[in-house]
Short mmCIF file of C-alpha atoms in Angstrom, two decimals:
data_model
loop_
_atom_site.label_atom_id
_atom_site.label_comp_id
_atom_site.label_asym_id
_atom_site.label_seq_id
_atom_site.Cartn_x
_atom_site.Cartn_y
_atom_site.Cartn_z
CA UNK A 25 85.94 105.91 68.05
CA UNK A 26 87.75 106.24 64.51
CA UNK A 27 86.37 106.83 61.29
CA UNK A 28 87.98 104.94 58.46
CA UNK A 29 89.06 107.32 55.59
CA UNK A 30 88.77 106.69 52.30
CA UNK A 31 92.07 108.28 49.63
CA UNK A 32 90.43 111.35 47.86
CA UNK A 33 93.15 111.66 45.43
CA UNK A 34 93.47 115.31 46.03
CA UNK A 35 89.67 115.98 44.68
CA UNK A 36 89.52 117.62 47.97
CA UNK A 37 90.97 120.94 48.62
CA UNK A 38 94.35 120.54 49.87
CA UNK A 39 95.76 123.72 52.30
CA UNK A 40 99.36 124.72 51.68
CA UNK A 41 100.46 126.35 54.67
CA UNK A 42 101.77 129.47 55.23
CA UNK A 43 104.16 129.90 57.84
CA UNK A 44 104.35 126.86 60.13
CA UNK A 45 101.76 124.25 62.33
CA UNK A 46 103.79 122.51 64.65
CA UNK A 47 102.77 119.19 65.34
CA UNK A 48 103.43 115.82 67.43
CA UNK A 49 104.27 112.65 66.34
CA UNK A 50 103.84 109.62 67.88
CA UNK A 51 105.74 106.60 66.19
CA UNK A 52 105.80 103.06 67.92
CA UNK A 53 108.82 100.68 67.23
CA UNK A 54 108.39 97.51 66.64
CA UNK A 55 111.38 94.92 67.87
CA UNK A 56 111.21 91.55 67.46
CA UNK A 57 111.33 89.08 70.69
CA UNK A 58 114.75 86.29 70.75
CA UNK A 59 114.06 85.53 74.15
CA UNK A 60 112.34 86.07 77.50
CA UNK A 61 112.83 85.41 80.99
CA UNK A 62 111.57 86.45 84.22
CA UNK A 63 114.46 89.34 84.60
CA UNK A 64 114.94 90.92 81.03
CA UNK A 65 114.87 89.67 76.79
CA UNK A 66 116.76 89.60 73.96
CA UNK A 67 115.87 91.93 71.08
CA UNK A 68 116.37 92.90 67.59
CA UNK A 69 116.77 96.48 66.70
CA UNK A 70 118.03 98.48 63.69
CA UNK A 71 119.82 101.06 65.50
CA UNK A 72 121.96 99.80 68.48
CA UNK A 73 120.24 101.54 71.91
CA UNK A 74 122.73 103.50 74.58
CA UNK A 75 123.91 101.11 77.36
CA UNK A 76 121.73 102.33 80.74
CA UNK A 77 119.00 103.95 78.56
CA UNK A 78 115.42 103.07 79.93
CA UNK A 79 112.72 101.79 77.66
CA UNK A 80 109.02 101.71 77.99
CA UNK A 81 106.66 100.57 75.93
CA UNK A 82 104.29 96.80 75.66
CA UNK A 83 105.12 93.44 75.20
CA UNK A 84 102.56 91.47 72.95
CA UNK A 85 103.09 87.97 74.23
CA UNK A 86 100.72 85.12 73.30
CA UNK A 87 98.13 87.19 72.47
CA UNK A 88 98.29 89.84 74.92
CA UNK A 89 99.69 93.25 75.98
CA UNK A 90 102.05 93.76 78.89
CA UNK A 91 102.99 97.24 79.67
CA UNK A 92 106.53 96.96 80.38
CA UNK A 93 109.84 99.06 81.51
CA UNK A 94 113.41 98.00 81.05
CA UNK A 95 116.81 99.05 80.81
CA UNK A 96 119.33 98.63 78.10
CA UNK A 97 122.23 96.52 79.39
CA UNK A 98 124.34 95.67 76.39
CA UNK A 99 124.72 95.86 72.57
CA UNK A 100 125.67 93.57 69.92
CA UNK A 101 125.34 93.36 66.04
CA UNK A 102 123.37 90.43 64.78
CA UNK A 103 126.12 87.79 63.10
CA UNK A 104 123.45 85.50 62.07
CA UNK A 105 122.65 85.15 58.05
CA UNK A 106 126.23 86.77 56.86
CA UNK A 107 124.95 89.81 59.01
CA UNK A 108 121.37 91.14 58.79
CA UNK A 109 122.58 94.68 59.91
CA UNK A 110 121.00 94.82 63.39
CA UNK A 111 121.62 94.37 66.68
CA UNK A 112 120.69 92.14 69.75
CA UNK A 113 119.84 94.74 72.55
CA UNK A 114 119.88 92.91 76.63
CA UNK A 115 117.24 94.44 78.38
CA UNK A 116 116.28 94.19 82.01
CA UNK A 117 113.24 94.95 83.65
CA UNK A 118 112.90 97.56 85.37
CA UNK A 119 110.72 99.40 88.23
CA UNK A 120 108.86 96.21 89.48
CA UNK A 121 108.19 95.06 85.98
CA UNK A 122 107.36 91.18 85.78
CA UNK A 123 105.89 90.32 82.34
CA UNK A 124 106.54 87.12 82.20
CA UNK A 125 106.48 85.71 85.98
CA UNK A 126 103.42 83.78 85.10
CA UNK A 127 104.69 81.57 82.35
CA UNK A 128 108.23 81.25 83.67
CA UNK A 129 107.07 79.77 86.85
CA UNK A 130 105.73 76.75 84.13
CA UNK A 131 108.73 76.44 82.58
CA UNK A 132 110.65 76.21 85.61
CA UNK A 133 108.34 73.20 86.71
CA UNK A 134 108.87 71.37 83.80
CA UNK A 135 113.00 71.68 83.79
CA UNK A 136 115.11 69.78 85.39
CA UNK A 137 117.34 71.26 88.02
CA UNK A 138 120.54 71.53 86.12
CA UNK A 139 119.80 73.50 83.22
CA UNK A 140 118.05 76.17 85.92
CA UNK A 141 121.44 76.84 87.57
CA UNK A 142 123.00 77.43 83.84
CA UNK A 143 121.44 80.74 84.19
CA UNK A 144 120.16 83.51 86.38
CA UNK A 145 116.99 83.17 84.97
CA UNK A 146 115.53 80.49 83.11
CA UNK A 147 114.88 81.35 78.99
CA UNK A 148 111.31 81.13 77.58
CA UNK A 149 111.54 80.69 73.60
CA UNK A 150 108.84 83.36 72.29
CA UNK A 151 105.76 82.34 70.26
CA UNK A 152 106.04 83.88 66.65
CA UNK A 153 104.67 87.09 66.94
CA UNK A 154 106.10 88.34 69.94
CA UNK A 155 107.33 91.83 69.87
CA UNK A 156 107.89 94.41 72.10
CA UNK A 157 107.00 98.12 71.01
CA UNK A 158 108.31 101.10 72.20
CA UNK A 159 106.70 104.90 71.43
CA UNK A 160 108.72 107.72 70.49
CA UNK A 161 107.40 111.33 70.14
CA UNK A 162 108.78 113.97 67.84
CA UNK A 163 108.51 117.81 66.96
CA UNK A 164 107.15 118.11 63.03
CA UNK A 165 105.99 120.64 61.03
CA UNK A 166 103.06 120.63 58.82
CA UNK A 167 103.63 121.55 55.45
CA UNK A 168 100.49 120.90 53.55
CA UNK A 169 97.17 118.87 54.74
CA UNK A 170 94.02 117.33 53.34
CA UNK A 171 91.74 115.32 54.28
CA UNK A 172 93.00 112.13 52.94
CA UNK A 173 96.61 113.05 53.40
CA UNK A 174 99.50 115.71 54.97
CA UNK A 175 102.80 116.54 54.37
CA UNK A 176 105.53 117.41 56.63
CA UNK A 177 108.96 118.11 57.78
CA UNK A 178 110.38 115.60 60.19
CA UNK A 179 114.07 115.78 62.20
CA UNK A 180 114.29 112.17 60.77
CA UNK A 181 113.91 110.08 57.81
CA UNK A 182 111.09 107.24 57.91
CA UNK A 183 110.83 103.96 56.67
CA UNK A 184 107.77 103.23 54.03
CA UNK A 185 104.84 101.67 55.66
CA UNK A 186 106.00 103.62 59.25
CA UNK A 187 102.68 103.70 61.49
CA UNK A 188 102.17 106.91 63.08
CA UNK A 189 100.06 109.00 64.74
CA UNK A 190 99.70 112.79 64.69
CA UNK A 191 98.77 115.09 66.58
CA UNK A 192 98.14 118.89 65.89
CA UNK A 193 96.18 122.07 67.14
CA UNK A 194 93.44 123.68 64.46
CA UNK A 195 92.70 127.22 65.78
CA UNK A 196 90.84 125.97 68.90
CA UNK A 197 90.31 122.11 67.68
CA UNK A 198 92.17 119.55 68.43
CA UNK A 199 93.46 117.07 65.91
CA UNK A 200 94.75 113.44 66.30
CA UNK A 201 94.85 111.16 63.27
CA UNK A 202 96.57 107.77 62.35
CA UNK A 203 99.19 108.08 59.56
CA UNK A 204 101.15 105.49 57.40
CA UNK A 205 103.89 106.89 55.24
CA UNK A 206 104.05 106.38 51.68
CA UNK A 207 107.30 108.75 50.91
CA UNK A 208 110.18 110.52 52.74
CA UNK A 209 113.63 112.17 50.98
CA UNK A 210 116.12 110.36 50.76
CA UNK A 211 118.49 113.67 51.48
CA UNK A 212 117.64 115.89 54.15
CA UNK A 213 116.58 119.41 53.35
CA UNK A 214 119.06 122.66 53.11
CA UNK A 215 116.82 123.91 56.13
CA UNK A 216 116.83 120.67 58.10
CA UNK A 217 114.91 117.58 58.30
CA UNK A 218 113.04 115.18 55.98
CA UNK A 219 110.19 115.86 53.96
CA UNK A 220 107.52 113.07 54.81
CA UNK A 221 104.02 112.35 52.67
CA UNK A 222 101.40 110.15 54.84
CA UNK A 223 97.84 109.22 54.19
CA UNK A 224 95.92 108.97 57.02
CA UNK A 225 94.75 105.60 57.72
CA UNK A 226 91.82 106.33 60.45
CA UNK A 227 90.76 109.64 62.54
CA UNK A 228 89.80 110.48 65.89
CA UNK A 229 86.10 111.35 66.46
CA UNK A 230 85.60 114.67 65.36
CA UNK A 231 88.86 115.33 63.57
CA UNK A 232 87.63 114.70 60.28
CA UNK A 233 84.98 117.70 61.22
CA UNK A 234 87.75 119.83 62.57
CA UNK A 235 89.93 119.55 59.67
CA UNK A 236 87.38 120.37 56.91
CA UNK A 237 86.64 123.56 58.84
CA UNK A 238 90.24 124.44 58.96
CA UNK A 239 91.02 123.92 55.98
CA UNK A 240 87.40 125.57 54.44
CA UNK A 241 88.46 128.74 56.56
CA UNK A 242 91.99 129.09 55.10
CA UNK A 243 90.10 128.82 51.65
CA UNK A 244 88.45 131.94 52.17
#
């Protein structure tokens, strides 16, 4: 269950912290589907992905969720549009992963012989929409937190409107709460990392709870 939070503008007490509350974060990455088939996709990316690096992460395919695993088989940059400044990354799947068996088996009926034996495996053009995400956790460190909003020092720098959720320890309470960030440096810090503001977007049951009595116990 989550509990939608309303911004506070800071007329609740906001905790500076002393010393340091490591943290995880949990960021999902959204690529954008060119193509399926029964034994990998195309996707866009705006970092290029190490060749033989596995992936895992779901495919959201005509109004669903596939959990799927691949492998990164090639790189190239995007030369469509002048150059958009990403790349087309070849996946495979991988570890007995067939998202798309279902709906290529149509397509396959449909075709004529000859433009099967073009390739491997017959193409399926995606339905707007379809992405596939991958998660990503990282180490942060909590700088300052209220209820409507934290503060903290990432090993990267995040896009505006990044989705996130974190995850931290209050004395003996856990704490998980949904996160979109509103501003990161544009330089990284002389002690390393980015500085990263967030308001938090929804909370875990019982976080809310757990983070007013943190933060009313530091007060006193």
């Amino acid at each position: 269950m989550k509990e939608r939070i309303r911004g506070d503008r800071r007329a609740k007490n906001r905790f500076e912290l002393v010393g340091t509350l490591p943290g995880t974060l949990e960021t999902w990455h959204r690529h954008t589907v060119r193509n399926l088939s029964r034994g990998g996709a195309l996707v866009e990316s705006a970092v290029p992905l190490p060749a033989g690096s596995r992936l895992s992460g779901r495919l959201l395919f005509q109004g669903s969720q596939r959990e799927v695993k691949a492998e990164v088989r090639h790189n190239e940059e995007d030369g469509g549009d002048g150059g958009t400044g990403r790349y087309l990354i070849g996946l495979v799947w991988a570890d007995g992963t067939n998202p798309v068996d279902d709906v290529v088996a149509g397509e396959m009926a449909r075709s004529v012989p000859a433009e099967i034996e073009r390739r491997q495996w017959p193409r399926v053009p995606p339905v707007s929409g379809t992405e596939m995400n991958r998660p990503e956790w990282s180490t942060v460190t909590v700088l300052d937190i209220s209820v409507s909003g934290v503060l903290f020092l990432a090993p990267e720098r995040m896009a505006l409107g990044t989705k996130a959720q974190l995850r931290l320890r209050l004395g003996d309470n856990s704490f998980v709460g949904d996160i979109e960030i509103r501003r990161s440096d544009r330089y990284q810090t002389p002690s390393g990392g980015y500085r990263i503001g967030a308001v938090f977007s929804s909370l875990a049951e019982g976080s809310r709870a757990s983070l007013e009595d943190f933060i009313g116990m530091a007060g006193r």
